[in-house]
Short mmCIF file of C-alpha atoms in Angstrom, two decimals:
data_model
loop_
_atom_site.label_atom_id
_atom_site.label_comp_id
_atom_site.label_asym_id
_atom_site.label_seq_id
_atom_site.Cartn_x
_atom_site.Cartn_y
_atom_site.Cartn_z
CA MET A 18 154.93 101.37 45.77
CA ILE A 19 157.67 98.80 44.40
CA LEU A 20 159.50 99.22 47.71
CA THR A 21 156.29 98.70 49.73
CA GLY A 22 155.41 95.73 47.73
CA LEU A 23 158.71 94.07 48.21
CA TYR A 24 158.72 94.95 52.00
CA ALA A 25 155.21 93.36 52.68
CA ILE A 26 156.54 90.26 50.83
CA THR A 27 159.36 89.82 52.91
CA CYS A 28 157.56 90.43 56.06
CA MET A 29 155.02 87.59 55.02
CA PHE A 30 157.79 85.27 54.06
CA ASN A 31 159.31 85.84 57.67
CA LEU A 32 155.97 84.99 59.32
CA TYR A 33 155.13 81.72 57.14
CA VAL A 34 158.78 80.40 57.56
CA ALA A 35 158.32 79.70 61.35
CA SER A 36 155.54 77.31 60.39
CA PHE A 37 157.76 75.06 58.23
CA HIS A 38 159.81 73.11 60.96
CA ILE A 39 162.91 75.43 60.22
CA SER A 40 165.11 75.72 63.19
CA ASN A 41 166.22 79.08 64.20
CA ALA A 42 169.83 78.31 63.66
CA LEU A 43 169.21 77.16 60.10
CA GLN A 44 167.33 80.41 59.93
CA HIS A 45 170.14 82.38 60.81
CA VAL A 46 172.66 80.64 58.55
CA VAL A 47 170.51 80.96 55.43
CA ARG A 48 170.15 84.60 55.70
CA ALA A 49 173.45 85.02 56.50
CA ALA A 50 174.14 84.41 52.51
CA SER A 51 172.51 87.85 52.09
CA PRO A 52 175.74 89.30 51.03
CA MET A 53 176.05 86.95 48.29
CA SER A 54 172.60 87.38 47.08
CA THR A 55 172.90 91.28 47.54
CA LEU A 56 176.06 91.35 45.49
CA LEU A 57 174.61 89.19 42.66
CA VAL A 58 171.61 91.53 42.60
CA GLY A 59 173.60 94.53 42.63
CA LEU A 60 175.93 93.08 39.77
CA LEU A 61 173.26 91.82 37.37
CA ALA A 62 170.46 94.12 37.93
CA PHE A 63 171.79 97.19 39.03
CA GLY A 64 175.29 97.70 37.16
CA ARG A 65 177.55 97.61 40.09
CA GLU A 66 180.75 96.14 40.48
CA TYR A 67 182.89 94.13 43.21
CA SER A 68 186.43 93.38 43.92
CA ALA A 69 187.76 90.02 43.56
CA ALA A 70 188.29 89.86 47.37
CA GLN A 71 184.48 90.42 47.90
CA ILE A 72 183.67 87.64 45.38
CA VAL A 73 185.79 85.12 47.11
CA GLY A 74 184.20 86.22 50.49
CA VAL A 75 180.92 85.74 48.78
CA ALA A 76 181.84 82.34 47.69
CA LEU A 77 182.74 81.35 51.27
CA ILE A 78 179.70 82.65 52.64
CA THR A 79 177.55 80.77 50.06
CA ALA A 80 179.77 77.37 50.90
CA GLY A 81 178.75 77.91 54.70
CA SER A 82 175.23 78.17 54.11
CA LEU A 83 174.96 75.42 52.01
CA THR A 84 177.10 73.15 54.32
CA THR A 85 174.74 74.03 57.19
CA ILE A 86 171.53 73.30 55.18
CA SER A 87 172.82 69.90 54.20
CA ALA A 88 173.75 69.11 57.68
CA GLU A 89 170.10 70.24 59.05
CA ALA A 90 168.45 67.94 56.23
CA SER A 91 170.59 65.00 57.29
CA TRP A 92 169.95 65.52 60.88
CA LEU A 93 166.15 65.44 60.13
CA VAL A 94 166.33 62.31 58.22
CA ALA A 95 168.42 60.62 60.46
CA ASP A 96 166.22 61.62 63.49
CA GLY A 97 163.07 60.34 61.66
CA ALA A 98 164.77 56.98 61.06
CA GLU A 99 165.92 56.43 64.71
CA THR A 100 162.40 56.98 65.69
CA THR A 101 161.05 54.42 63.35
CA ASP A 102 161.97 50.94 64.57
CA LEU A 103 159.85 47.91 63.24
CA SER A 104 160.36 45.69 66.31
CA ARG A 105 158.94 48.57 68.61
CA THR A 106 156.17 49.82 66.39
CA GLY A 107 155.23 47.10 64.16
CA VAL A 108 154.96 47.37 60.36
CA ILE A 109 151.87 49.34 60.14
CA LEU A 110 152.82 52.00 62.61
CA SER A 111 156.21 52.22 61.06
CA PHE A 112 154.58 52.83 57.76
CA VAL A 113 152.66 55.63 59.06
CA ARG A 114 155.48 56.98 60.78
CA GLU A 115 157.51 57.01 57.48
CA LEU A 116 154.91 58.96 55.90
CA GLN A 117 155.09 61.48 58.45
CA ILE A 118 158.95 61.79 58.19
CA ASN A 119 158.35 62.34 54.27
CA ALA A 120 155.69 64.97 54.89
CA SER A 121 157.88 66.92 57.74
CA LEU A 122 160.64 66.79 54.97
CA GLN A 123 158.67 68.15 52.32
CA TRP A 124 157.33 71.05 54.47
CA TRP A 125 161.05 71.50 55.73
CA THR A 126 162.31 71.83 51.82
CA LEU A 127 159.35 74.01 51.18
CA GLY A 128 160.50 76.32 54.30
CA VAL A 129 164.10 76.54 52.77
CA VAL A 130 162.69 77.60 49.56
CA LEU A 131 160.76 80.35 51.09
CA LEU A 132 163.67 81.53 52.93
CA ASN A 133 165.89 81.58 49.89
CA LEU A 134 162.88 83.52 47.89
CA ASN A 135 162.80 86.02 50.84
CA MET A 136 166.71 86.51 50.52
CA ILE A 137 166.31 87.32 46.96
CA CYS A 138 163.46 89.78 47.51
CA THR A 139 165.34 91.37 50.38
CA SER A 140 168.36 91.91 48.10
CA PHE A 141 166.38 93.64 45.69
CA LEU A 142 164.73 95.78 48.38
CA THR A 143 168.39 96.70 49.72
CA GLN A 144 169.68 97.80 46.12
CA MET A 145 166.36 99.72 45.51
CA GLN A 146 167.00 101.43 48.84
CA THR A 147 170.45 102.44 48.17
CA ARG A 148 169.67 103.41 44.76
CA GLY A 149 166.92 105.58 46.30
CA PHE A 150 169.35 107.19 48.87
CA ASP A 151 171.66 107.84 46.02
CA ARG A 152 169.02 109.88 44.02
CA TRP A 153 167.19 111.76 47.14
CA GLY A 154 169.73 111.98 49.62
CA LYS A 155 170.98 110.22 52.73
CA GLN A 156 169.14 112.17 54.87
CA GLN A 157 165.78 110.91 53.75
CA TRP A 158 166.12 107.29 55.50
CA ARG A 159 163.25 108.39 57.84
CA ASP A 160 161.09 109.27 55.16
CA MET A 161 161.45 106.10 53.61
CA MET A 162 161.16 104.05 56.52
CA LEU A 163 157.79 105.59 57.54
CA LEU A 164 156.41 105.47 54.02
CA GLN A 165 157.38 101.99 53.49
CA HIS A 166 155.62 100.73 56.93
CA VAL A 167 152.86 103.03 56.54
CA LEU A 168 151.92 102.15 52.92
CA SER A 169 152.06 98.33 53.73
CA PHE A 170 149.25 98.32 55.87
CA PRO A 171 146.43 97.59 53.48
CA ILE A 172 148.58 94.72 52.26
CA PHE A 173 147.76 93.05 55.46
CA LEU A 174 143.97 93.67 55.63
CA PRO A 175 143.53 89.84 54.70
CA PHE A 176 145.20 88.72 57.87
CA VAL A 177 142.54 90.61 60.00
CA PRO A 178 140.79 87.51 61.29
CA LEU A 179 143.93 85.86 62.16
CA LEU A 180 145.41 88.93 64.00
CA ARG A 181 142.02 89.36 65.88
CA ALA A 182 142.40 85.47 66.89
CA THR A 183 145.91 86.16 68.23
CA ALA A 184 145.11 89.38 69.98
CA ALA A 185 142.68 87.23 71.84
CA GLN A 186 145.12 84.59 72.65
CA PHE A 187 147.54 87.29 73.90
CA SER A 188 144.69 88.79 75.96
CA ALA A 189 144.15 85.44 77.80
CA SER A 190 147.69 85.04 78.85
CA ALA A 191 148.71 85.17 82.15
CA PRO A 192 149.30 88.68 83.78
CA LEU A 193 152.73 89.48 84.61
CA MET A 194 152.14 90.03 88.31
CA SER A 195 148.54 90.35 90.04
CA PRO A 196 147.50 93.93 91.29
CA THR A 197 147.76 92.93 94.82
CA SER A 198 151.13 91.21 94.75
CA PHE A 199 152.32 94.33 92.90
CA ILE A 200 151.08 96.81 95.43
CA ASP A 201 152.51 94.50 98.28
CA HIS A 202 155.89 94.49 96.51
CA ALA A 203 155.87 98.21 95.76
CA GLY A 204 155.19 98.79 99.36
CA LYS A 205 158.05 96.92 100.71
CA ALA A 206 160.24 98.82 98.21
CA GLY A 207 159.08 102.10 99.70
CA ALA A 208 156.75 103.05 96.93
CA SER A 209 153.64 105.23 97.95
CA SER A 210 150.32 103.59 97.93
CA ILE A 211 148.97 105.82 95.53
CA VAL A 212 151.81 105.41 93.00
CA ALA A 213 151.57 101.45 93.54
CA GLU A 214 147.75 101.59 93.01
CA TRP A 215 148.47 103.95 89.73
CA LEU A 216 150.90 101.52 88.13
CA SER A 217 149.20 98.21 88.97
CA PRO A 218 147.17 98.17 85.83
CA ILE A 219 150.77 98.19 84.09
CA ALA A 220 151.76 95.22 86.25
CA SER A 221 148.75 93.36 85.41
CA THR A 222 149.43 93.34 81.79
CA PRO A 223 149.13 89.94 79.98
CA TRP A 224 152.67 88.79 79.61
CA ALA A 225 152.26 87.98 75.71
CA TRP A 226 151.14 91.85 75.27
CA ALA A 227 154.12 92.96 77.45
CA LEU A 228 156.55 90.94 75.35
CA THR A 229 155.04 92.28 72.04
CA ALA A 230 155.46 95.68 73.34
CA PHE A 231 159.07 95.02 74.10
CA ASP A 232 159.89 93.71 70.83
CA SER A 233 158.09 96.71 69.28
CA VAL A 234 160.47 98.88 70.82
CA THR A 235 163.75 96.79 69.97
CA GLN A 236 162.05 96.49 66.06
CA VAL A 237 161.84 100.29 65.82
CA ALA A 238 165.58 100.57 67.16
CA CYS A 239 166.71 97.69 64.81
CA ILE A 240 164.96 99.07 61.64
CA SER A 241 166.19 102.33 62.24
CA SER A 242 169.62 101.56 62.64
CA VAL A 243 169.37 99.63 59.37
CA HIS A 244 167.88 102.41 57.33
CA VAL A 245 170.97 104.66 58.88
CA LEU A 246 173.32 102.09 57.61
CA LEU A 247 171.99 101.60 54.21
CA ALA A 248 171.96 105.37 53.73
CA ARG A 249 175.49 105.90 54.70
CA TYR A 250 177.52 102.91 53.58
CA GLY A 251 175.39 100.92 51.21
CA GLY A 252 173.56 97.65 50.91
CA VAL A 253 176.47 95.00 50.98
CA GLU A 254 178.00 96.76 53.92
CA THR A 255 174.63 96.77 55.65
CA THR A 256 173.98 92.87 55.30
CA ILE A 257 177.52 92.29 56.48
CA VAL A 258 176.67 93.94 59.73
CA LEU A 259 173.54 92.04 59.83
CA THR A 260 175.18 88.99 59.39
CA LEU A 261 177.50 89.38 62.22
CA ARG A 262 174.25 90.35 64.44
CA LYS A 263 172.62 87.05 63.30
CA PHE A 264 175.56 84.80 64.35
CA LEU A 265 175.39 86.64 67.67
CA SER A 266 172.15 85.46 67.97
CA LEU A 267 173.08 81.99 66.78
CA GLY A 268 175.61 81.74 69.71
CA VAL A 269 172.79 82.60 72.21
CA SER A 270 170.47 80.34 70.59
CA VAL A 271 173.19 77.43 71.03
CA LEU A 272 174.41 78.41 74.33
CA LEU A 273 171.19 79.13 76.26
CA PHE A 274 168.59 77.09 74.38
CA ASP A 275 170.61 73.80 73.73
CA ALA A 276 169.69 73.99 70.04
CA VAL A 277 171.12 71.08 67.77
CA PHE A 278 174.18 72.01 66.18
CA THR A 279 176.65 69.23 64.74
CA THR A 280 180.00 69.30 63.34
CA SER A 281 179.06 70.52 59.92
CA HIS A 282 176.88 73.30 61.21
CA TRP A 283 179.92 74.82 62.91
CA ILE A 284 182.09 74.15 59.43
CA GLY A 285 179.49 76.27 58.11
CA VAL A 286 179.63 78.77 60.74
CA ALA A 287 183.35 79.10 60.18
CA LEU A 288 182.92 79.44 56.34
CA VAL A 289 180.44 82.30 56.73
CA PHE A 290 182.50 84.08 59.39
CA ILE A 291 185.68 83.85 57.16
CA GLY A 292 183.80 85.31 54.32
CA THR A 293 182.49 87.99 56.40
CA LEU A 294 186.03 88.86 57.55
CA ILE A 295 187.14 89.10 54.01
CA PHE A 296 184.19 91.38 53.29
CA THR A 297 184.88 93.62 56.20
CA PHE A 298 188.76 94.25 55.72
CA TYR A 299 189.01 94.67 52.01
CA PRO A 300 187.79 97.66 49.90
CA THR A 301 184.29 98.45 49.32
CA HIS A 302 182.65 97.80 45.63
CA LYS A 303 183.60 100.27 42.89
CA ALA A 304 180.92 102.42 41.55
CA THR A 305 179.77 101.30 38.07
CA GLY A 306 176.59 101.50 36.27
CA VAL A 307 174.36 104.04 37.97
CA ASP A 308 176.95 105.19 40.48
CA SER A 309 179.42 106.14 37.72
CA LYS A 310 176.92 107.88 35.74
CA LYS A 311 176.23 110.25 38.45
CA LYS A 312 180.09 110.72 38.97
CA ASN A 313 180.36 111.76 35.37
#
């Protein structure tokens, strides 16, 4: 039940962070500090021991994350200051704008706090999952994944009204393609009219539900892979892999969606990347605490 509770908390934190004006780039970089958090939780709460090289890697990852957080905060304040011009808006309007900037910064700060709390909860969850695999066997990853998700359903019951409202919005979204247009395109492609008519309801699915279905499939593949990594290699190693995945996503965000990324952001990325390399090419942590008791 502790695992289920931690999993539900991390899910809710992830949902709420998006409402606090936190850019995707900052979310990726803050979560890249997960190796540091997982190492500290393993060291302090689970009696594990790590090499000096891994600690250096953790320090670099931490420095990179803090650098990026500072750059994001500075950009937010500077952006607000640029849009507050007394000569154009007048004293009263500029005062109102300043209040809006301060409120935005406060919400942003709360979002960063939630990001870090989520990282800590995820680290405890990761270490507890690793201990569970050590105790019950690495082949039990499917059972652990299923139980965590099924047992967490009741925790989301208070969100049923919100889920219903969101489902209504999804259903009201535009269809992927009108049935008539789909049948015409299918006929031109050589498909029979019977097959085209049978598939036309799928083509008329609202685009929001289609994206949700696609996201669900990718999430199943992602979560399954994470549990396999946890079972075979451990918590710290898994967070390293997830960090590299996040930075691939970060690169796509910058290149395709013109996300704001300053020189300080890139310095933070470089530090996190170097720390990740140190983690990757140096020996894994030595087993102590629970692990050493098992060996003895």
